[in-house]
Amino acid sequence: MHLALSLPEILGHILQNLGPSDLASCTTVSRHFWEEATPVLWEEVTLADCAQLLPGVTCTEIPTERMGVIGFTIPSRGQRPVDKLRYRVNVKRELQPADWLRFQVHAPLVKQLRLPSSVNHNEIFPVLKDRGSSDPLFRNLRGLQVEEVEPSHKQSKFLSLFTSPTMYRVDVRQSRPDSVLAESVIPAIPRLFPALSSLTIHLPSYTMRAAETVIDAVKLYSSLSRLDIRTTPQELAQVVELASQMGSLTHATFMGVGNPDNTLPDDSFKLLQSLCVEGRGVEGIRRIASSVTSPDLQRLDVTWAPESTTVSDADYLPSLDRFHKLKILRINAPVSFFLQSCLAPTLNCHGLEEVSIRCRSSDFSQEVLRTMAQSWPRLRHLDLAPAGPVLTGIPSLGMLRCFAEFCPGLESLSARVRLDLADDALNEMKQEAPGLGSALRRINVGRSVIILPESETEEIVEQALKDVTTSLLASWPNLITFGYDTKSVYADGWARLQRALDLHREELSAPPCTHAA
C-alpha cells in the first residue's frame, strides 16, 4: 500500500468520490480502510440497507419478480431507484442480540436516511419497532427523506423511530394518491422534529386531503433557512406569505404558484439567496419576485407555464438590477414570454455567471444573442436548449460565435442549433472570428440539426466540414469535442464533424516538416 493512503486526509478525499460498491470493497482491505470507508459508506443509506446491518457485502437489487431472494440496495449519492422496479426486503428470521449489536455499531454512522417509494417497508417497521428499546435508532441522523408511506401505515408512529437530537432536515414527497403522508406524517413533523432548519414537502394537487395540512406545519417553523413546498395554488399562497416573514430564510422553492389576490409585505425575504418559483400564475410569480428585498440574491429560477400566451404590461418580470450579486439565472417559459417579459429585466445583471434558458420554442436571432453576450460578460455556463422538439427558428451554429467575443471565460455551452452545409448561411462561418474564447472545450448540441449536401462529391463535403472547424477553432482554439445525441437522426452528421475537428486539431499540433538540403 502506498504511504500516501495512510494519511486520513488523502484517503478520505478518495473515498468521498467512490460509489457504494467500491466503498463496500474498501471496507474489506484492511482495518485502516475499514475505519475510514465505513463512515462514508453508511453516511447516506436507505432503510433497507440498515435492515441488513452488513457494510461489506455485495450490493444486489431485488425486483418484485424475485421476492423470495434476500438482498438489499445501497444507492449512489444523488441517485434514485428506477421507478419501473420495486424492491422488497424479506426478514425471514428474528434478529438476535448479536444483530442488534452490529446495528448499534453502524447506526450512529448514518447521517442521511432515505425511505424510497420503490422499497416495501412493511416487514422492516415491525422489527425495528419491537427491538425492545426506547432509545433513538439513529442518534446522529441529520436528514430524513420519506418518498411514500404505504396505506397500511395509517399511524405516524413509524416516524418516531427516526427522531434524533441532531435532525435538521426533513424531506417528504408524495406522488401516489393512496399515500398517507398528508394525513398522518406531515402533521407529526413539528411535534417530532421541532428544531428543523430545512423543510421540503411535495404533495400533488389532486390528492384529497385537509386543505390546511402544509400551512399548519409551516406555521410552527419560524426560523427555517431552507423551504421547498409544492402543493395547491390556494394553499401555496398562504405558505408564501408565511415564508416571506421568516427572518433566517435563505433558500426558497415554491411550485404550483397561482394568481392569488393577497399581497406580500414590503419587507419580504430579507435574507434570501436563492429563489425558485414554478407555476401557471404569471401574476403570482411576478408578485413573489417583486417582493424580494434581499440584496444577497444569487440564484433565480423561474418556470412559467401560463394558460394563455398573451403578454400584458403586468406580465413583465420586475427589474433585477437591484440584485448585484445575482450569478445564476434559469428560465423556462414560452418564447413570447421570454423575449418580451424575461429577457429585458435580466440585461442589467452584468454579474451573471450561469444562464439556462429553456423556451418551448426557439427564436433567438443574431441581434438577441449578441445583446445577451454583451450584457453578460462574466458568463461561464450557458444553456439555450429548448424544452421540446423544435425544428424552426433555431439559430445557426455560427451565430453563437458572438459569445466568444464578449464572454471570453465561457466554459460550458449547450444549445439547439442548425448547421446546413448546403446553405448560404455557411458563409458566416468563413468570416473573420469575432473574438477569442480560450476556456471553451466542449459544445453540447444534443439533437441539433446538421444537413450535409447530398448532391456534392465527398471532397466538397469534407472541405465544407473543414471550413466549419476552422471557423470554430478561430473563435474557440481549445474546442475538443461536440456532445450530441447518438440516437438522433443527425448523429452521423455530427460524428463526421467531430472527426473533421479531430483531424484539424492534429494538423495544427503537428510539428512543421523540415527537409535537408
Short mmCIF file of C-alpha atoms in Angstrom, two decimals:
data_model
loop_
_atom_site.label_atom_id
_atom_site.label_comp_id
_atom_site.label_asym_id
_atom_site.label_seq_id
_atom_site.Cartn_x
_atom_site.Cartn_y
_atom_site.Cartn_z
CA MET A 1 0.00 0.00 0.00
CA HIS A 2 1.28 3.45 -0.89
CA LEU A 3 2.27 5.54 2.11
CA ALA A 4 0.01 8.36 0.93
CA LEU A 5 -3.04 6.15 1.58
CA SER A 6 -2.11 6.00 5.25
CA LEU A 7 -2.94 9.70 5.57
CA PRO A 8 -6.63 10.13 6.53
CA GLU A 9 -6.90 13.39 4.59
CA ILE A 10 -5.84 11.82 1.28
CA LEU A 11 -7.73 8.55 1.74
CA GLY A 12 -10.84 10.40 2.87
CA HIS A 13 -10.82 12.57 -0.26
CA ILE A 14 -10.57 9.45 -2.44
CA LEU A 15 -13.38 7.68 -0.60
CA GLN A 16 -15.73 10.64 -1.00
CA ASN A 17 -15.59 10.14 -4.78
CA LEU A 18 -16.29 6.37 -4.79
CA GLY A 19 -19.58 4.62 -5.35
CA PRO A 20 -21.24 2.34 -2.81
CA SER A 21 -19.93 -0.90 -4.35
CA ASP A 22 -16.35 0.36 -4.29
CA LEU A 23 -16.77 1.64 -0.75
CA ALA A 24 -18.07 -1.76 0.33
CA SER A 25 -14.98 -3.37 -1.20
CA CYS A 26 -12.69 -0.91 0.58
CA THR A 27 -14.05 -1.99 3.96
CA THR A 28 -12.54 -5.46 3.39
CA VAL A 29 -9.00 -4.29 2.52
CA SER A 30 -7.60 -3.64 5.98
CA ARG A 31 -8.61 -2.33 9.35
CA HIS A 32 -7.37 1.16 8.40
CA PHE A 33 -9.52 1.13 5.26
CA TRP A 34 -12.48 -0.21 7.25
CA GLU A 35 -12.22 2.63 9.76
CA GLU A 36 -12.10 5.26 7.01
CA ALA A 37 -14.55 3.74 4.48
CA THR A 38 -17.31 2.56 6.81
CA PRO A 39 -18.46 6.06 7.92
CA VAL A 40 -18.55 7.22 4.29
CA LEU A 41 -20.45 4.11 3.16
CA TRP A 42 -23.08 4.45 5.87
CA GLU A 43 -23.41 8.23 5.79
CA GLU A 44 -26.33 8.16 3.33
CA VAL A 45 -28.30 4.91 3.03
CA THR A 46 -31.85 3.59 2.77
CA LEU A 47 -33.80 1.84 5.48
CA ALA A 48 -33.49 -1.45 3.60
CA ASP A 49 -29.72 -1.17 3.85
CA CYS A 50 -29.87 -0.66 7.60
CA ALA A 51 -32.04 -3.76 7.99
CA GLN A 52 -29.20 -5.93 6.77
CA LEU A 53 -26.53 -4.38 9.02
CA LEU A 54 -23.72 -5.67 6.81
CA PRO A 55 -21.47 -2.95 5.30
CA GLY A 56 -19.13 -5.22 3.34
CA VAL A 57 -21.44 -7.50 1.36
CA THR A 58 -22.19 -7.35 -2.35
CA CYS A 59 -24.92 -4.86 -3.33
CA THR A 60 -27.79 -6.58 -5.16
CA GLU A 61 -31.13 -5.34 -6.47
CA ILE A 62 -34.29 -7.33 -5.77
CA PRO A 63 -37.20 -6.76 -8.19
CA THR A 64 -40.68 -7.87 -7.23
CA GLU A 65 -40.48 -10.84 -9.56
CA ARG A 66 -37.82 -12.28 -7.21
CA MET A 67 -39.35 -11.55 -3.82
CA GLY A 68 -38.08 -14.85 -2.45
CA VAL A 69 -34.45 -13.70 -2.71
CA ILE A 70 -32.97 -11.76 0.19
CA GLY A 71 -30.80 -8.77 -0.65
CA PHE A 72 -30.56 -5.03 -0.43
CA THR A 73 -29.58 -1.94 -2.38
CA ILE A 74 -27.20 0.87 -1.45
CA PRO A 75 -27.95 3.67 -3.94
CA SER A 76 -25.33 6.13 -5.10
CA ARG A 77 -25.47 9.57 -3.53
CA GLY A 78 -27.77 11.78 -5.57
CA GLN A 79 -29.36 8.82 -7.39
CA ARG A 80 -32.84 7.42 -7.07
CA PRO A 81 -34.00 3.87 -7.81
CA VAL A 82 -35.58 3.18 -11.18
CA ASP A 83 -39.29 3.89 -10.95
CA LYS A 84 -40.23 0.84 -13.03
CA LEU A 85 -38.69 -1.55 -10.45
CA ARG A 86 -39.95 -2.29 -6.99
CA TYR A 87 -37.84 -3.75 -4.24
CA ARG A 88 -38.65 -5.74 -1.17
CA VAL A 89 -36.65 -6.94 1.81
CA ASN A 90 -37.73 -10.21 3.39
CA VAL A 91 -36.90 -10.58 7.07
CA LYS A 92 -37.09 -14.36 7.41
CA ARG A 93 -35.63 -14.65 10.91
CA GLU A 94 -35.93 -12.79 14.18
CA LEU A 95 -32.98 -10.55 14.93
CA GLN A 96 -30.69 -11.87 17.62
CA PRO A 97 -28.73 -9.82 20.21
CA ALA A 98 -25.62 -10.10 18.03
CA ASP A 99 -27.58 -8.48 15.17
CA TRP A 100 -28.63 -5.58 17.37
CA LEU A 101 -25.02 -5.18 18.47
CA ARG A 102 -23.99 -4.74 14.83
CA PHE A 103 -26.82 -2.30 14.44
CA GLN A 104 -25.61 -0.26 17.41
CA VAL A 105 -22.15 -0.08 15.82
CA HIS A 106 -23.28 1.15 12.41
CA ALA A 107 -26.47 3.11 13.15
CA PRO A 108 -24.58 6.11 14.66
CA LEU A 109 -22.72 6.43 11.33
CA VAL A 110 -25.94 7.11 9.40
CA LYS A 111 -26.47 10.82 8.82
CA GLN A 112 -28.82 10.80 5.82
CA LEU A 113 -31.61 8.21 5.69
CA ARG A 114 -34.00 7.72 2.81
CA LEU A 115 -37.23 5.76 2.63
CA PRO A 116 -37.65 5.35 -1.15
CA SER A 117 -41.00 4.62 -2.73
CA SER A 118 -39.53 1.63 -4.56
CA VAL A 119 -38.97 -0.32 -1.33
CA ASN A 120 -41.71 -2.08 0.60
CA HIS A 121 -41.00 -1.41 4.28
CA ASN A 122 -43.96 -3.33 5.70
CA GLU A 123 -41.70 -6.04 7.13
CA ILE A 124 -38.98 -3.70 8.40
CA PHE A 125 -41.03 -1.35 10.57
CA PRO A 126 -42.36 -4.04 12.97
CA VAL A 127 -38.85 -5.42 13.51
CA LEU A 128 -37.40 -2.00 14.34
CA LYS A 129 -40.37 -1.04 16.50
CA ASP A 130 -40.14 -4.22 18.62
CA ARG A 131 -36.39 -4.00 19.25
CA GLY A 132 -37.04 -3.70 22.98
CA SER A 133 -35.52 -0.25 23.49
CA SER A 134 -36.87 3.30 23.53
CA ASP A 135 -33.56 4.94 22.60
CA PRO A 136 -33.32 6.64 19.18
CA LEU A 137 -32.43 4.26 16.38
CA PHE A 138 -30.10 6.76 14.66
CA ARG A 139 -28.84 9.21 17.26
CA ASN A 140 -26.67 11.13 14.76
CA LEU A 141 -29.26 11.33 12.00
CA ARG A 142 -29.30 14.74 10.34
CA GLY A 143 -31.56 14.29 7.34
CA LEU A 144 -34.63 12.14 6.63
CA GLN A 145 -36.30 11.73 3.24
CA VAL A 146 -39.68 9.97 3.04
CA GLU A 147 -40.90 9.48 -0.51
CA GLU A 148 -44.04 7.44 0.16
CA VAL A 149 -45.85 5.75 3.00
CA GLU A 150 -47.76 2.53 2.48
CA PRO A 151 -51.53 2.83 3.08
CA SER A 152 -51.24 0.17 5.78
CA HIS A 153 -49.20 2.61 7.93
CA LYS A 154 -52.09 4.86 8.87
CA GLN A 155 -50.41 5.97 12.08
CA SER A 156 -47.45 8.32 12.39
CA LYS A 157 -45.77 6.09 14.98
CA PHE A 158 -43.23 4.83 12.45
CA LEU A 159 -41.90 8.39 12.08
CA SER A 160 -40.98 8.43 15.76
CA LEU A 161 -38.43 5.69 15.01
CA PHE A 162 -36.21 8.30 13.38
CA THR A 163 -36.20 11.07 15.97
CA SER A 164 -32.73 12.43 16.58
CA PRO A 165 -31.35 15.40 18.53
CA THR A 166 -29.20 16.32 15.52
CA MET A 167 -32.03 16.25 12.94
CA TYR A 168 -32.12 19.45 10.87
CA ARG A 169 -33.62 18.40 7.50
CA VAL A 170 -36.86 16.57 6.66
CA ASP A 171 -37.96 15.86 3.10
CA VAL A 172 -41.37 14.28 2.40
CA ARG A 173 -42.62 13.62 -1.12
CA GLN A 174 -45.91 12.11 -2.19
CA SER A 175 -46.81 11.05 -5.72
CA ARG A 176 -49.31 8.24 -5.20
CA PRO A 177 -52.91 9.12 -4.35
CA ASP A 178 -53.12 6.26 -1.82
CA SER A 179 -50.19 7.52 0.24
CA VAL A 180 -50.95 8.80 3.72
CA LEU A 181 -48.18 11.38 4.03
CA ALA A 182 -50.61 14.28 4.18
CA GLU A 183 -52.91 12.56 6.65
CA SER A 184 -50.52 11.28 9.30
CA VAL A 185 -46.88 12.09 8.55
CA ILE A 186 -46.86 15.84 7.84
CA PRO A 187 -48.92 16.83 10.93
CA ALA A 188 -46.46 14.89 13.11
CA ILE A 189 -43.32 16.61 11.75
CA PRO A 190 -43.42 19.73 14.01
CA ARG A 191 -44.04 17.57 17.08
CA LEU A 192 -41.24 15.10 16.40
CA PHE A 193 -38.68 17.45 14.82
CA PRO A 194 -39.08 20.90 16.43
CA ALA A 195 -35.59 22.20 15.57
CA LEU A 196 -35.56 21.84 11.77
CA SER A 197 -33.70 24.31 9.59
CA SER A 198 -34.69 22.71 6.24
CA LEU A 199 -38.18 21.50 5.29
CA THR A 200 -39.34 20.01 1.98
CA ILE A 201 -42.94 19.00 1.30
CA HIS A 202 -44.08 17.88 -2.15
CA LEU A 203 -47.75 17.00 -2.47
CA PRO A 204 -49.71 16.53 -5.72
CA SER A 205 -52.59 18.95 -6.13
CA TYR A 206 -55.12 16.22 -6.96
CA THR A 207 -54.84 14.35 -3.65
CA MET A 208 -57.91 14.58 -1.44
CA ARG A 209 -56.69 15.84 1.93
CA ALA A 210 -57.17 18.54 4.51
CA ALA A 211 -56.65 21.98 2.99
CA GLU A 212 -54.58 23.27 5.92
CA THR A 213 -52.09 20.38 6.10
CA VAL A 214 -48.98 22.19 4.86
CA ILE A 215 -49.95 25.57 6.29
CA ASP A 216 -50.23 24.19 9.82
CA ALA A 217 -46.79 22.58 9.53
CA VAL A 218 -45.06 25.71 8.18
CA LYS A 219 -46.63 27.94 10.82
CA LEU A 220 -44.67 26.19 13.54
CA TYR A 221 -41.28 26.85 11.89
CA SER A 222 -40.28 30.50 12.01
CA SER A 223 -36.51 30.00 11.79
CA LEU A 224 -36.14 27.84 8.68
CA SER A 225 -33.20 28.53 6.40
CA ARG A 226 -34.48 26.31 3.55
CA LEU A 227 -38.09 25.82 2.49
CA ASP A 228 -39.26 23.77 -0.53
CA ILE A 229 -43.03 23.44 -1.00
CA ARG A 230 -45.19 22.02 -3.78
CA THR A 231 -48.92 21.99 -3.18
CA THR A 232 -52.18 23.54 -4.44
CA PRO A 233 -52.11 27.22 -5.51
CA GLN A 234 -54.56 28.23 -2.78
CA GLU A 235 -52.53 26.61 -0.04
CA LEU A 236 -49.21 27.76 -1.51
CA ALA A 237 -50.29 31.41 -1.43
CA GLN A 238 -50.58 31.30 2.36
CA VAL A 239 -47.30 29.38 2.67
CA VAL A 240 -45.51 32.10 0.65
CA GLU A 241 -46.96 34.76 2.92
CA LEU A 242 -45.68 32.92 5.99
CA ALA A 243 -42.26 32.35 4.41
CA SER A 244 -41.86 35.99 3.44
CA GLN A 245 -41.56 36.94 7.12
CA MET A 246 -39.10 34.21 8.15
CA GLY A 247 -36.09 36.05 9.47
CA SER A 248 -33.48 33.41 8.52
CA LEU A 249 -34.82 32.01 5.23
CA THR A 250 -32.04 31.91 2.61
CA HIS A 251 -33.30 29.31 0.08
CA ALA A 252 -36.94 29.11 -1.03
CA THR A 253 -38.69 26.95 -3.63
CA PHE A 254 -42.39 27.34 -4.44
CA MET A 255 -44.01 25.04 -7.01
CA GLY A 256 -47.64 25.33 -8.04
CA VAL A 257 -47.90 29.13 -7.96
CA GLY A 258 -51.28 30.54 -8.98
CA ASN A 259 -52.70 34.07 -9.16
CA PRO A 260 -53.70 34.93 -5.59
CA ASP A 261 -55.38 38.17 -4.57
CA ASN A 262 -53.36 38.81 -1.43
CA THR A 263 -50.24 40.97 -1.44
CA LEU A 264 -46.94 40.42 0.33
CA PRO A 265 -45.41 42.88 2.82
CA ASP A 266 -42.82 45.35 1.59
CA ASP A 267 -40.05 43.88 3.75
CA SER A 268 -40.35 40.30 2.49
CA PHE A 269 -37.49 37.79 2.08
CA LYS A 270 -34.80 39.97 3.65
CA LEU A 271 -32.01 37.35 3.60
CA LEU A 272 -32.94 35.28 0.56
CA GLN A 273 -30.04 33.97 -1.52
CA SER A 274 -31.84 31.50 -3.81
CA LEU A 275 -35.40 31.66 -5.16
CA CYS A 276 -37.15 29.06 -7.34
CA VAL A 277 -40.75 29.64 -8.45
CA GLU A 278 -42.84 27.47 -10.74
CA GLY A 279 -46.48 27.53 -11.79
CA ARG A 280 -49.17 28.78 -14.12
CA GLY A 281 -49.82 32.03 -12.30
CA VAL A 282 -47.93 34.74 -14.16
CA GLU A 283 -49.02 37.45 -11.76
CA GLY A 284 -48.28 35.23 -8.77
CA ILE A 285 -44.71 34.58 -9.91
CA ARG A 286 -44.19 38.27 -10.61
CA ARG A 287 -45.57 39.14 -7.17
CA ILE A 288 -43.13 36.81 -5.41
CA ALA A 289 -40.12 38.05 -7.43
CA SER A 290 -41.08 41.68 -6.83
CA SER A 291 -41.35 41.20 -3.08
CA VAL A 292 -37.75 40.05 -2.61
CA THR A 293 -35.82 42.77 -0.78
CA SER A 294 -32.65 40.80 -0.09
CA PRO A 295 -29.55 42.37 -1.67
CA ASP A 296 -27.77 38.98 -1.49
CA LEU A 297 -29.90 37.07 -4.01
CA GLN A 298 -27.52 34.88 -6.04
CA ARG A 299 -29.85 32.49 -7.85
CA LEU A 300 -33.22 32.96 -9.54
CA ASP A 301 -35.09 30.04 -11.14
CA VAL A 302 -38.39 30.84 -12.89
CA THR A 303 -40.63 28.29 -14.63
CA TRP A 304 -43.66 29.77 -16.33
CA ALA A 305 -46.48 27.60 -17.69
CA PRO A 306 -49.23 30.16 -18.34
CA GLU A 307 -52.61 29.11 -19.64
CA SER A 308 -52.51 32.00 -22.10
CA THR A 309 -49.57 33.17 -24.21
CA THR A 310 -50.86 36.73 -24.36
CA VAL A 311 -48.40 39.13 -22.77
CA SER A 312 -49.55 42.27 -20.99
CA ASP A 313 -47.61 45.07 -19.33
CA ALA A 314 -48.19 43.45 -15.94
CA ASP A 315 -46.56 40.20 -17.04
CA TYR A 316 -43.05 41.59 -17.12
CA LEU A 317 -40.59 40.34 -14.54
CA PRO A 318 -39.55 43.11 -12.15
CA SER A 319 -36.25 44.83 -12.73
CA LEU A 320 -33.41 42.68 -11.46
CA ASP A 321 -30.66 45.28 -11.50
CA ARG A 322 -31.01 45.70 -7.72
CA PHE A 323 -29.61 42.20 -7.28
CA HIS A 324 -25.93 42.99 -7.76
CA LYS A 325 -24.85 39.54 -6.54
CA LEU A 326 -27.11 37.55 -8.90
CA LYS A 327 -24.95 34.87 -10.55
CA ILE A 328 -27.31 32.07 -11.61
CA LEU A 329 -30.42 32.61 -13.74
CA ARG A 330 -32.65 29.82 -15.06
CA ILE A 331 -35.80 30.50 -17.06
CA ASN A 332 -38.28 28.04 -18.54
CA ALA A 333 -41.12 29.76 -20.38
CA PRO A 334 -42.81 30.12 -23.77
CA VAL A 335 -40.65 32.10 -26.17
CA SER A 336 -43.11 35.01 -26.28
CA PHE A 337 -42.88 35.34 -22.52
CA PHE A 338 -39.11 35.09 -22.53
CA LEU A 339 -38.38 37.64 -25.24
CA GLN A 340 -40.97 40.15 -24.00
CA SER A 341 -41.20 39.50 -20.27
CA CYS A 342 -37.99 37.85 -19.08
CA LEU A 343 -35.06 38.98 -21.21
CA ALA A 344 -35.23 42.74 -20.75
CA PRO A 345 -35.15 42.71 -16.91
CA THR A 346 -32.07 40.46 -16.91
CA LEU A 347 -29.89 42.52 -19.26
CA ASN A 348 -28.76 44.76 -16.40
CA CYS A 349 -27.44 41.79 -14.40
CA HIS A 350 -23.87 42.06 -15.63
CA GLY A 351 -22.52 39.70 -12.97
CA LEU A 352 -24.34 36.59 -14.23
CA GLU A 353 -22.08 33.54 -14.48
CA GLU A 354 -24.61 30.78 -15.28
CA VAL A 355 -27.68 31.19 -17.51
CA SER A 356 -30.12 28.46 -18.55
CA ILE A 357 -32.97 29.33 -20.91
CA ARG A 358 -35.37 26.58 -21.92
CA CYS A 359 -38.12 28.05 -24.03
CA ARG A 360 -40.93 26.00 -25.52
CA SER A 361 -39.92 27.43 -28.85
CA SER A 362 -36.75 28.86 -30.28
CA ASP A 363 -36.49 32.29 -31.85
CA PHE A 364 -33.02 33.60 -30.97
CA SER A 365 -32.00 36.00 -33.70
CA GLN A 366 -28.45 37.25 -34.16
CA GLU A 367 -29.41 40.54 -32.53
CA VAL A 368 -30.91 38.83 -29.46
CA LEU A 369 -27.90 36.56 -28.99
CA ARG A 370 -25.46 39.42 -29.40
CA THR A 371 -27.37 41.51 -26.84
CA MET A 372 -27.24 38.63 -24.38
CA ALA A 373 -23.49 38.19 -24.90
CA GLN A 374 -22.82 41.90 -24.42
CA SER A 375 -24.92 42.03 -21.24
CA TRP A 376 -23.29 39.04 -19.53
CA PRO A 377 -19.50 39.41 -19.94
CA ARG A 378 -18.74 37.17 -16.93
CA LEU A 379 -20.74 34.25 -18.30
CA ARG A 380 -19.19 30.82 -17.66
CA HIS A 381 -22.07 28.40 -18.35
CA LEU A 382 -24.79 28.90 -20.97
CA ASP A 383 -27.68 26.56 -21.83
CA LEU A 384 -30.02 27.60 -24.65
CA ALA A 385 -31.66 24.22 -25.30
CA PRO A 386 -35.43 24.44 -25.94
CA ALA A 387 -37.79 22.48 -23.74
CA GLY A 388 -39.37 20.47 -26.58
CA PRO A 389 -38.80 19.30 -30.14
CA VAL A 390 -38.19 22.39 -32.27
CA LEU A 391 -37.33 22.45 -35.96
CA THR A 392 -37.99 26.08 -36.89
CA GLY A 393 -36.43 29.29 -35.66
CA ILE A 394 -33.27 27.54 -34.48
CA PRO A 395 -30.13 29.70 -34.54
CA SER A 396 -27.26 28.65 -36.74
CA LEU A 397 -24.03 27.41 -35.25
CA GLY A 398 -22.14 30.46 -36.49
CA MET A 399 -24.43 32.83 -34.60
CA LEU A 400 -23.08 31.53 -31.30
CA ARG A 401 -19.61 32.89 -32.02
CA CYS A 402 -20.63 36.25 -30.59
CA PHE A 403 -20.19 34.69 -27.14
CA ALA A 404 -16.50 34.18 -27.94
CA GLU A 405 -16.20 37.93 -28.49
CA PHE A 406 -17.96 39.17 -25.34
CA CYS A 407 -17.71 36.16 -22.96
CA PRO A 408 -14.06 35.03 -23.02
CA GLY A 409 -14.49 33.00 -19.81
CA LEU A 410 -17.28 30.78 -21.20
CA GLU A 411 -16.55 27.18 -20.14
CA SER A 412 -19.77 25.33 -21.00
CA LEU A 413 -22.10 25.92 -23.96
CA SER A 414 -25.26 23.93 -24.70
CA ALA A 415 -27.64 24.94 -27.48
CA ARG A 416 -30.03 23.58 -30.08
CA VAL A 417 -28.55 24.84 -33.35
CA ARG A 418 -28.87 24.26 -37.08
CA LEU A 419 -25.94 23.68 -39.42
CA ASP A 420 -26.72 23.37 -43.14
CA LEU A 421 -23.57 22.88 -45.19
CA ALA A 422 -25.54 23.47 -48.40
CA ASP A 423 -26.99 26.79 -47.22
CA ASP A 424 -25.67 30.24 -47.99
CA ALA A 425 -25.66 30.90 -44.24
CA LEU A 426 -22.50 28.82 -44.11
CA ASN A 427 -20.61 31.85 -45.41
CA GLU A 428 -20.92 33.48 -41.99
CA MET A 429 -18.75 30.69 -40.63
CA LYS A 430 -15.96 31.72 -43.00
CA GLN A 431 -15.92 35.29 -41.79
CA GLU A 432 -13.20 36.53 -39.51
CA ALA A 433 -13.53 35.32 -35.91
CA PRO A 434 -15.29 37.99 -33.81
CA GLY A 435 -13.36 37.12 -30.68
CA LEU A 436 -11.31 34.57 -28.79
CA GLY A 437 -12.67 32.28 -26.07
CA SER A 438 -9.91 30.05 -24.77
CA ALA A 439 -11.89 28.44 -21.93
CA LEU A 440 -14.47 26.53 -24.01
CA ARG A 441 -13.61 22.90 -24.75
CA ARG A 442 -16.98 21.33 -25.47
CA ILE A 443 -20.20 22.36 -27.21
CA ASN A 444 -23.29 20.31 -26.36
CA VAL A 445 -25.63 20.28 -29.36
CA GLY A 446 -27.96 17.47 -28.27
CA ARG A 447 -30.41 16.72 -31.08
CA SER A 448 -29.40 19.69 -33.19
CA VAL A 449 -29.88 19.64 -36.94
CA ILE A 450 -26.95 19.17 -39.31
CA ILE A 451 -27.57 18.81 -43.04
CA LEU A 452 -24.87 17.55 -45.38
CA PRO A 453 -25.13 18.24 -49.15
CA GLU A 454 -26.17 15.04 -50.88
CA SER A 455 -25.54 16.14 -54.46
CA GLU A 456 -21.92 17.19 -53.87
CA THR A 457 -18.82 15.00 -54.04
CA GLU A 458 -17.16 13.65 -50.93
CA GLU A 459 -14.24 16.05 -51.34
CA ILE A 460 -16.56 19.06 -51.30
CA VAL A 461 -18.34 17.82 -48.19
CA GLU A 462 -15.04 17.23 -46.38
CA GLN A 463 -13.85 20.70 -47.34
CA ALA A 464 -17.08 22.23 -46.02
CA LEU A 465 -16.64 20.39 -42.73
CA LYS A 466 -13.05 21.60 -42.52
CA ASP A 467 -14.20 25.20 -43.10
CA VAL A 468 -16.61 24.89 -40.19
CA THR A 469 -13.94 23.51 -37.86
CA THR A 470 -11.51 26.23 -38.96
CA SER A 471 -14.06 28.89 -38.05
CA LEU A 472 -14.88 27.29 -34.69
CA LEU A 473 -11.22 26.90 -33.73
CA ALA A 474 -10.61 30.52 -34.65
CA SER A 475 -13.19 31.50 -32.03
CA TRP A 476 -12.52 28.73 -29.51
CA PRO A 477 -8.97 27.42 -30.06
CA ASN A 478 -9.28 24.83 -27.27
CA LEU A 479 -12.50 23.28 -28.55
CA ILE A 480 -12.13 19.50 -28.39
CA THR A 481 -15.48 17.80 -28.76
CA PHE A 482 -19.17 18.06 -29.63
CA GLY A 483 -21.74 16.50 -27.33
CA TYR A 484 -24.61 15.11 -29.38
CA ASP A 485 -27.39 12.57 -29.00
CA THR A 486 -26.13 9.33 -30.52
CA LYS A 487 -29.73 8.17 -31.10
CA SER A 488 -30.68 11.24 -33.12
CA VAL A 489 -31.21 11.03 -36.89
CA TYR A 490 -28.47 13.64 -37.24
CA ALA A 491 -25.92 11.71 -35.16
CA ASP A 492 -23.92 10.61 -38.25
CA GLY A 493 -23.52 14.20 -39.42
CA TRP A 494 -22.22 15.39 -36.04
CA ALA A 495 -19.92 12.37 -35.88
CA ARG A 496 -18.37 13.40 -39.20
CA LEU A 497 -17.94 16.96 -37.94
CA GLN A 498 -16.25 15.57 -34.81
CA ARG A 499 -13.81 13.56 -36.96
CA ALA A 500 -13.07 16.66 -39.03
CA LEU A 501 -12.38 18.58 -35.83
CA ASP A 502 -10.02 15.87 -34.58
CA LEU A 503 -8.09 15.83 -37.87
CA HIS A 504 -7.83 19.60 -37.94
CA ARG A 505 -6.51 19.72 -34.39
CA GLU A 506 -3.90 17.07 -35.27
CA GLU A 507 -2.76 19.17 -38.22
CA LEU A 508 -2.44 22.27 -36.04
CA SER A 509 -0.49 20.43 -33.34
CA ALA A 510 1.82 18.51 -35.72
CA PRO A 511 5.41 19.88 -35.82
CA PRO A 512 6.46 21.51 -39.09
CA CYS A 513 8.18 19.18 -41.57
CA THR A 514 11.81 20.16 -42.41
CA HIS A 515 13.81 18.78 -45.35
CA ALA A 516 17.59 18.60 -45.55
CA ALA A 517 19.20 20.49 -48.36
#
